[in-house]
Amino acid sequence: MSETAPRVPDEAESEDVVNPWSVSSSSGKGVDYNKLIERFGCTALDDGIRQRLQSAIGDTPLHHLIRREIFFAHRDIAPILTRIENKQPFFLYTGRGPSSTAMHVGHLLPFIITKWFQDVLNVPLVIQLTDDEKFLWKDMTYEEAFHLAFENARDIIALGFDPKKTFIFSNFRFMGQCPEFYQNIVKIQKCVTMNQVRGIFGFGDSDSIGKIAFPAVQAAPCFPSSFPFIFGAMKDVPCLIPCGIDQDPYFRMTRDVAPRLNYPKPSLVFSTFFPALQGAQTKMSSSDPNSSIFLTDSDKVIKTKINKHAFSGGKATVEEHRLLGGDCDVDISYQYLRFFLESDDELDRIKQEYSSGKMMTGELKKILIELLQKIVGEHRAKRAEVTDEVVKEFMTPRPLLL
Ligand code: TRP
């Protein structure tokens, strides 16, 4: 069956909305990811896969985002594992739609895991900044979108990617620099009908033709021939894409098209969403400043936002809390610690103490506040070191170490 065959969701499924433009759930625990796996037709990232990845990479422990099942699903990761085991080449591909100057901490997740993969596997990486996508979807000028791509590149570079192995590009600029990229886009466009994009993305008669054509632009970097300066004549190097599950529709489409172009299908690993401070019903959004911790927030702002807005799974009174304990499943401060606190022992201890009522919400929030202040503070310092020259280097088409 074609991976893009649209399925009509049943009643229960329809409560979770997950697509590239919106994510929401009616449950405080957030989106039901098991149902999503079934609905999207991807596969759970289970113990078997984790063990195989662990033995393929040797001594380095799996990243906590993988250990804690925040990266919870995949498509076709087995061929990539085989390549790792056989020391054959592949590359990493991820991206970001630059919609605001300030990225929030949730935006870092795909990049954190991508960097980890790059560090342990030593492979080339391409990062697409979809300034064109944001121009088409948002109320934004071309100049703003283009500018934001560069500002966001600075944040991404600050995470410590290796310039010898990383190419970051703005679609607006790269399109004019690399005919092979545009050729692939048009080849992909020729393979996909209006009927198919309507089924996959829900486009309708009043959507601009720019939106309808865009999915091919996000698909093209999956193919090594889009980057002749990196891969030369190597046409069969496949890619692994770490991304949020909301991006899956683009790559379902890509995987359908690939064999028709004689190109390798991309493999994917998917993360869950980073919840909004107000609760797991929605993901963090840059458009609501109180729903997110931004990389530009001061220590004071971080403290106030968490104390004031982070949804608590604690009980209403001290007595009740001591007696019954807090609910980690809905407690946003605890959930954020799962994403950012590296030590499993420390996280277990917090969970145990909070859910038994020994630890109060205030103490839990204090741990999170200090951790995020540290992470955001370190990011701020590293970002300040990323000069225009450095950004330019990362964004110049050039050979990378293979
Ligand atoms: N569409 C993505 C967004 O809005 C950006 C993106 C482009 C991307 N290519 C990607 C994300 C590849 C993940 C993987 O954020």
Coordinates of C-alpha atoms and ligand atoms in Angstrom, one line a residue:
M1 CA 0.0 0.0 0.0
S2 CA 1.1 3.5 -0.7
E3 CA 2.4 5.2 2.5
T4 CA 0.5 8.3 1.6
A5 CA -3.0 6.6 1.3
P6 CA -5.2 8.9 3.4
R7 CA -7.1 7.3 6.2
V8 CA -10.2 8.7 7.7
P9 CA -9.6 9.0 11.5
D10 CA -12.2 7.4 13.8
E11 CA -14.0 9.3 16.5
A12 CA -11.5 8.7 19.3
E13 CA -8.5 9.6 17.1
S14 CA -10.0 12.8 15.9
E15 CA -9.5 14.4 19.4
D16 CA -5.8 14.7 18.7
V17 CA -4.9 17.1 16.0
V18 CA -1.4 16.5 14.6
N19 CA -0.2 18.0 11.4
P20 CA 2.7 20.3 10.4
W21 CA 0.7 23.4 11.3
S22 CA -1.2 22.5 14.4
V23 CA -0.9 20.1 17.4
S24 CA -3.5 19.8 20.1
S25 CA -5.1 17.2 22.3
S26 CA -8.0 17.2 24.7
S27 CA -6.1 15.2 27.3
G28 CA -3.9 16.6 30.0
K29 CA -1.4 13.9 29.3
G30 CA -1.1 15.2 25.8
V31 CA -1.3 13.4 22.5
D32 CA -1.9 9.6 22.5
Y33 CA 1.3 8.6 20.8
N34 CA 0.4 4.9 20.4
K35 CA -2.7 5.9 18.4
L36 CA -0.6 8.3 16.4
I37 CA 1.8 5.5 15.5
E38 CA -1.1 3.5 14.2
R39 CA -2.7 6.3 12.4
F40 CA 0.4 7.5 10.7
G41 CA 1.7 4.0 10.0
C42 CA 5.1 4.5 11.5
T43 CA 6.7 2.1 14.0
A44 CA 7.4 2.3 17.7
L45 CA 11.0 2.8 18.6
D46 CA 11.2 -0.3 20.9
D47 CA 13.8 -2.0 23.1
G48 CA 15.0 -4.1 20.2
I49 CA 15.9 -1.1 18.1
R50 CA 17.4 0.7 21.1
Q51 CA 19.6 -2.3 21.8
R52 CA 20.7 -2.6 18.2
L53 CA 21.6 1.1 18.1
Q54 CA 23.4 0.8 21.4
S55 CA 25.6 -2.1 20.2
A56 CA 26.2 -0.3 16.9
I57 CA 27.6 2.8 18.6
G58 CA 29.7 1.0 21.2
D59 CA 30.5 2.5 24.5
T60 CA 28.6 5.8 24.3
P61 CA 25.3 5.5 26.2
L62 CA 22.2 6.3 24.3
H63 CA 21.0 9.9 24.6
H64 CA 18.4 10.4 27.4
L65 CA 16.0 11.6 24.8
I66 CA 16.2 8.2 23.2
R67 CA 16.4 6.3 26.6
R68 CA 13.3 8.1 27.8
E69 CA 11.3 7.4 24.7
I70 CA 11.0 11.1 23.8
F71 CA 12.2 9.9 20.4
F72 CA 9.4 7.2 20.4
A73 CA 8.8 6.2 16.8
H74 CA 10.6 5.7 13.5
R75 CA 10.3 4.8 9.8
D76 CA 12.7 2.3 8.4
I77 CA 15.6 2.9 10.8
A78 CA 16.9 -0.7 10.2
P79 CA 18.7 0.1 6.9
I80 CA 20.5 2.9 8.7
L81 CA 21.5 0.6 11.6
T82 CA 22.9 -1.8 9.1
R83 CA 24.9 1.0 7.5
I84 CA 26.2 2.0 10.9
E85 CA 27.2 -1.6 11.6
N86 CA 28.8 -2.0 8.2
K87 CA 30.5 1.4 8.4
Q88 CA 28.8 2.5 5.1
P89 CA 28.0 6.2 4.6
F90 CA 24.7 8.0 5.2
F91 CA 23.8 11.5 6.2
L92 CA 21.6 13.4 8.7
Y93 CA 18.9 15.9 7.6
T94 CA 16.8 18.1 9.8
G95 CA 15.3 21.6 9.6
R96 CA 13.4 24.4 11.0
G97 CA 10.8 26.9 9.9
P98 CA 12.2 30.2 11.1
S99 CA 9.1 31.9 12.4
S100 CA 10.5 34.1 15.1
T101 CA 13.9 35.6 16.3
A102 CA 13.5 33.9 19.6
M103 CA 13.6 30.2 19.5
H104 CA 12.1 28.4 22.6
V105 CA 13.7 25.5 24.4
G106 CA 11.4 23.0 22.7
H107 CA 12.8 24.0 19.3
L108 CA 16.2 22.7 20.4
L109 CA 15.1 19.1 20.7
P110 CA 15.6 17.9 17.1
F111 CA 18.9 19.7 17.0
I112 CA 20.1 18.3 20.3
I113 CA 19.5 14.7 19.1
T114 CA 20.9 15.5 15.7
K115 CA 24.1 16.8 17.2
W116 CA 24.3 13.7 19.4
F117 CA 24.0 11.5 16.3
Q118 CA 26.6 13.6 14.5
D119 CA 29.0 13.3 17.4
V120 CA 28.7 9.6 17.9
L121 CA 28.4 8.5 14.2
N122 CA 30.6 11.1 12.6
V123 CA 28.4 11.7 9.6
P124 CA 27.6 14.8 7.5
L125 CA 24.5 16.9 8.3
V126 CA 22.3 19.2 6.3
I127 CA 20.0 21.6 8.0
Q128 CA 17.2 23.3 6.0
L129 CA 15.8 26.6 7.1
T130 CA 12.4 27.0 5.4
D131 CA 12.2 30.8 5.2
D132 CA 10.0 30.2 2.0
E133 CA 7.6 28.0 4.0
K134 CA 7.1 30.7 6.7
F135 CA 6.7 33.4 4.1
L136 CA 4.0 31.4 2.5
W137 CA 2.2 30.4 5.7
K138 CA 2.6 33.4 8.0
D139 CA 1.9 37.1 7.7
M140 CA 5.5 37.9 7.1
T141 CA 7.5 39.7 4.4
Y142 CA 10.2 38.0 2.3
E143 CA 12.9 40.1 4.0
E144 CA 11.7 39.2 7.5
A145 CA 11.7 35.4 6.8
F146 CA 15.1 35.6 5.1
H147 CA 16.5 37.5 8.0
L148 CA 15.1 35.1 10.6
A149 CA 16.7 32.2 8.8
F150 CA 20.1 33.7 9.6
E151 CA 19.2 34.6 13.2
N152 CA 18.0 31.0 13.8
A153 CA 21.1 29.6 12.2
R154 CA 23.1 31.4 14.9
D155 CA 21.1 29.6 17.6
I156 CA 21.6 26.3 15.9
I157 CA 25.3 26.8 15.4
A158 CA 25.6 27.7 19.1
L159 CA 24.7 24.1 20.0
G160 CA 28.2 23.2 18.8
F161 CA 27.8 21.5 15.4
D162 CA 31.0 20.7 13.6
P163 CA 31.6 23.1 10.7
K164 CA 33.5 20.5 8.8
K165 CA 30.5 18.2 8.7
T166 CA 27.5 20.6 8.7
F167 CA 25.8 22.6 6.0
I168 CA 23.0 25.0 6.9
F169 CA 20.9 26.6 4.2
S170 CA 18.1 29.1 3.7
N171 CA 15.8 27.9 0.9
F172 CA 15.5 31.4 -0.5
R173 CA 19.2 31.6 -1.0
F174 CA 20.1 28.0 -1.8
M175 CA 17.6 27.8 -4.6
G176 CA 19.7 30.2 -6.6
Q177 CA 23.0 28.6 -5.7
C178 CA 22.3 25.1 -6.6
P179 CA 20.5 24.0 -9.8
E180 CA 20.6 20.4 -8.7
F181 CA 18.4 21.3 -5.7
Y182 CA 15.8 22.9 -7.9
Q183 CA 16.0 20.1 -10.4
N184 CA 15.1 17.6 -7.7
I185 CA 12.3 19.8 -6.4
V186 CA 10.7 19.8 -9.9
K187 CA 11.3 16.1 -10.3
I188 CA 9.4 15.5 -7.1
Q189 CA 6.6 17.9 -8.0
K190 CA 6.1 16.0 -11.2
C191 CA 5.4 12.8 -9.2
V192 CA 2.8 14.2 -6.9
T193 CA -0.8 15.2 -7.8
M194 CA -3.1 17.8 -6.3
N195 CA -5.3 14.9 -5.2
Q196 CA -2.4 13.4 -3.2
V197 CA -1.4 16.6 -1.5
R198 CA -5.0 17.2 -0.6
G199 CA -5.1 13.8 1.0
I200 CA -1.8 14.1 2.8
F201 CA -1.8 17.8 3.9
G202 CA -5.5 18.7 3.7
F203 CA -4.8 21.5 1.2
G204 CA -8.0 23.0 -0.3
D205 CA -9.1 25.1 -3.2
S206 CA -8.3 28.4 -1.5
D207 CA -4.7 27.5 -0.5
S208 CA -2.1 29.4 -2.5
I209 CA -0.3 27.4 -5.2
G210 CA 2.9 28.2 -3.2
K211 CA 1.8 26.1 -0.3
I212 CA 0.7 23.3 -2.6
A213 CA 4.2 23.2 -4.3
F214 CA 6.1 23.6 -1.0
P215 CA 6.2 19.9 0.2
A216 CA 8.6 19.1 -2.7
V217 CA 11.0 21.7 -1.3
Q218 CA 11.1 20.0 2.1
A219 CA 11.4 16.6 0.4
A220 CA 14.4 17.5 -1.9
P221 CA 17.1 17.5 0.8
C222 CA 16.4 13.9 1.5
F223 CA 18.3 13.1 -1.7
P224 CA 22.1 13.4 -1.8
S225 CA 22.0 14.6 -5.4
S226 CA 20.6 17.9 -4.1
F227 CA 24.0 18.6 -2.6
P228 CA 26.5 17.8 -5.4
F229 CA 29.3 19.8 -3.6
I230 CA 29.0 17.3 -0.7
F231 CA 28.2 14.0 -2.3
G232 CA 29.6 14.4 -5.8
A233 CA 28.5 11.4 -7.9
M234 CA 27.3 9.3 -4.8
K235 CA 23.6 9.0 -5.6
D236 CA 22.6 6.2 -3.3
V237 CA 23.6 7.6 0.2
P238 CA 20.4 7.5 2.3
C239 CA 19.5 10.0 5.0
L240 CA 18.2 9.8 8.6
I241 CA 15.9 12.5 9.6
P242 CA 15.4 13.3 13.3
C243 CA 12.2 15.4 13.6
G244 CA 8.9 16.0 15.4
I245 CA 6.2 13.6 14.5
D246 CA 4.2 16.5 13.0
Q247 CA 6.6 16.6 10.1
D248 CA 5.9 13.0 9.0
P249 CA 3.4 13.9 6.2
Y250 CA 6.2 15.5 4.2
F251 CA 8.3 12.4 4.5
R252 CA 5.5 9.9 3.8
M253 CA 5.2 11.8 0.6
T254 CA 8.9 11.7 0.0
R255 CA 9.1 8.0 0.6
D256 CA 6.4 7.3 -1.9
V257 CA 8.2 9.4 -4.6
A258 CA 11.8 8.2 -4.0
P259 CA 11.6 4.8 -5.8
R260 CA 10.1 6.4 -8.8
L261 CA 13.1 8.7 -9.1
N262 CA 15.5 5.9 -8.3
Y263 CA 16.5 7.6 -5.1
P264 CA 17.0 6.1 -1.6
K265 CA 14.0 6.5 0.7
P266 CA 14.7 8.6 3.8
S267 CA 14.6 7.0 7.3
L268 CA 13.2 8.9 10.2
V269 CA 13.2 9.1 14.0
F270 CA 10.3 11.0 15.5
S271 CA 10.0 12.9 18.8
T272 CA 7.0 13.6 20.9
F273 CA 6.1 17.3 21.3
F274 CA 7.4 19.6 23.8
P275 CA 4.4 20.7 25.9
A276 CA 3.3 24.2 26.6
L277 CA 3.8 25.5 30.1
Q278 CA 0.1 25.5 30.6
G279 CA -0.2 21.8 30.0
A280 CA 0.3 19.0 27.5
Q281 CA -2.8 19.8 25.6
T282 CA -0.7 21.9 23.2
K283 CA 2.9 22.2 22.3
M284 CA 5.0 25.3 23.0
S285 CA 4.3 28.1 20.6
S286 CA 6.4 31.1 19.8
S287 CA 3.3 33.2 19.3
D288 CA 2.2 32.9 22.9
P289 CA 5.1 34.3 25.0
N290 CA 3.7 32.8 28.2
S291 CA 3.5 29.3 26.8
S292 CA 7.2 29.0 26.3
I293 CA 10.7 29.5 27.8
F294 CA 12.6 31.4 25.1
L295 CA 16.4 31.2 24.6
T296 CA 16.4 35.0 25.1
D297 CA 14.5 34.9 28.5
S298 CA 16.4 36.3 31.4
D299 CA 16.9 34.3 34.6
K300 CA 14.2 36.4 36.2
V301 CA 11.7 35.8 33.4
I302 CA 12.4 32.1 33.5
K303 CA 11.7 32.0 37.2
T304 CA 8.4 34.0 36.9
K305 CA 7.1 32.1 34.0
I306 CA 7.7 28.7 35.6
N307 CA 6.3 29.8 39.0
K308 CA 3.3 31.4 37.5
H309 CA 2.4 29.4 34.4
A310 CA 3.9 25.9 34.7
F311 CA 0.9 23.6 35.1
S312 CA 1.2 21.7 38.3
G313 CA 0.3 18.1 39.1
G314 CA 0.5 18.9 42.8
K315 CA -2.5 18.8 45.1
A316 CA -4.5 21.9 46.3
T317 CA -3.3 21.9 49.9
V318 CA -0.1 20.9 51.6
E319 CA -1.9 18.3 53.7
E320 CA -3.5 16.7 50.7
H321 CA -0.2 16.8 48.7
R322 CA 1.7 15.2 51.6
L323 CA -1.0 12.5 51.8
L324 CA -1.6 11.8 48.1
G325 CA 1.5 13.1 46.3
G326 CA 1.8 14.9 42.9
D327 CA 0.9 13.5 39.5
C328 CA 4.1 13.5 37.3
D329 CA 2.2 12.5 34.2
V330 CA 0.5 15.9 34.0
D331 CA 3.0 18.0 35.9
I332 CA 4.8 20.2 33.4
S333 CA 7.8 21.0 35.5
Y334 CA 8.4 17.2 35.9
Q335 CA 7.8 16.7 32.2
Y336 CA 10.4 19.4 31.3
L337 CA 12.9 17.7 33.6
R338 CA 12.5 14.5 31.5
F339 CA 13.6 16.5 28.5
F340 CA 16.5 18.4 30.0
L341 CA 17.8 16.7 33.2
E342 CA 20.5 14.3 32.1
S343 CA 20.9 12.1 35.2
D344 CA 18.5 9.2 35.3
D345 CA 19.1 8.7 39.0
E346 CA 18.3 12.3 39.8
L347 CA 15.1 12.2 37.7
D348 CA 14.0 8.9 39.4
R349 CA 14.6 10.4 42.8
I350 CA 12.5 13.5 42.0
K351 CA 9.7 11.4 40.6
Q352 CA 9.7 9.2 43.6
E353 CA 9.7 12.1 46.1
Y354 CA 7.2 14.2 44.2
S355 CA 4.6 11.4 43.6
S356 CA 4.9 10.2 47.2
G357 CA 4.2 13.7 48.5
K358 CA 7.6 14.2 50.1
M359 CA 8.5 16.9 47.6
M360 CA 6.3 19.9 47.1
T361 CA 5.5 21.7 43.8
G362 CA 7.6 24.7 44.9
E363 CA 10.7 22.5 45.3
L364 CA 10.1 20.8 42.0
K365 CA 9.8 24.1 40.2
K366 CA 13.0 25.4 41.9
I367 CA 14.9 22.4 40.4
L368 CA 13.6 23.1 37.0
I369 CA 14.1 26.9 37.2
E370 CA 17.8 26.4 38.1
L371 CA 18.3 23.9 35.4
L372 CA 16.7 26.0 32.7
Q373 CA 18.5 29.1 33.8
K374 CA 21.8 27.2 33.4
I375 CA 20.9 25.8 30.0
V376 CA 19.6 29.1 28.6
G377 CA 22.5 31.1 30.2
E378 CA 25.1 28.8 28.6
H379 CA 23.3 29.0 25.3
R380 CA 23.3 32.8 25.5
A381 CA 27.0 32.9 26.0
K382 CA 27.7 30.4 23.2
R383 CA 25.4 32.3 20.8
A384 CA 27.3 35.5 21.5
E385 CA 30.4 33.8 20.2
V386 CA 28.8 32.9 16.9
T387 CA 30.0 35.8 14.6
D388 CA 28.6 36.7 11.2
E389 CA 31.7 35.1 9.7
V390 CA 30.9 31.8 11.4
V391 CA 27.3 31.8 10.2
K392 CA 28.5 32.6 6.7
E393 CA 30.9 29.6 6.8
F394 CA 28.2 27.2 7.8
M395 CA 25.9 28.5 5.1
T396 CA 28.4 28.3 2.3
P397 CA 27.9 25.3 -0.1
R398 CA 31.2 23.4 0.3
P399 CA 32.5 19.9 0.5
L400 CA 32.0 18.3 4.0
L401 CA 34.0 15.4 5.6
L402 CA 32.2 12.2 4.6
Ligands
TRP1 N1 8.8 22.4 8.2 C1 9.7 22.4 9.3 C2 9.2 23.4 10.3 O1 8.3 24.2 10.1 C3 11.1 22.7 8.9 C4 11.8 21.6 8.2 C5 12.3 21.6 7.0 C6 12.2 20.4 8.8 N2 13.0 20.4 6.7 C7 12.9 19.7 7.8 C8 12.0 19.8 10.1 C9 13.4 18.4 8.1 C10 12.5 18.5 10.3 C11 13.2 17.8 9.3 O2 9.7 23.5 11.4

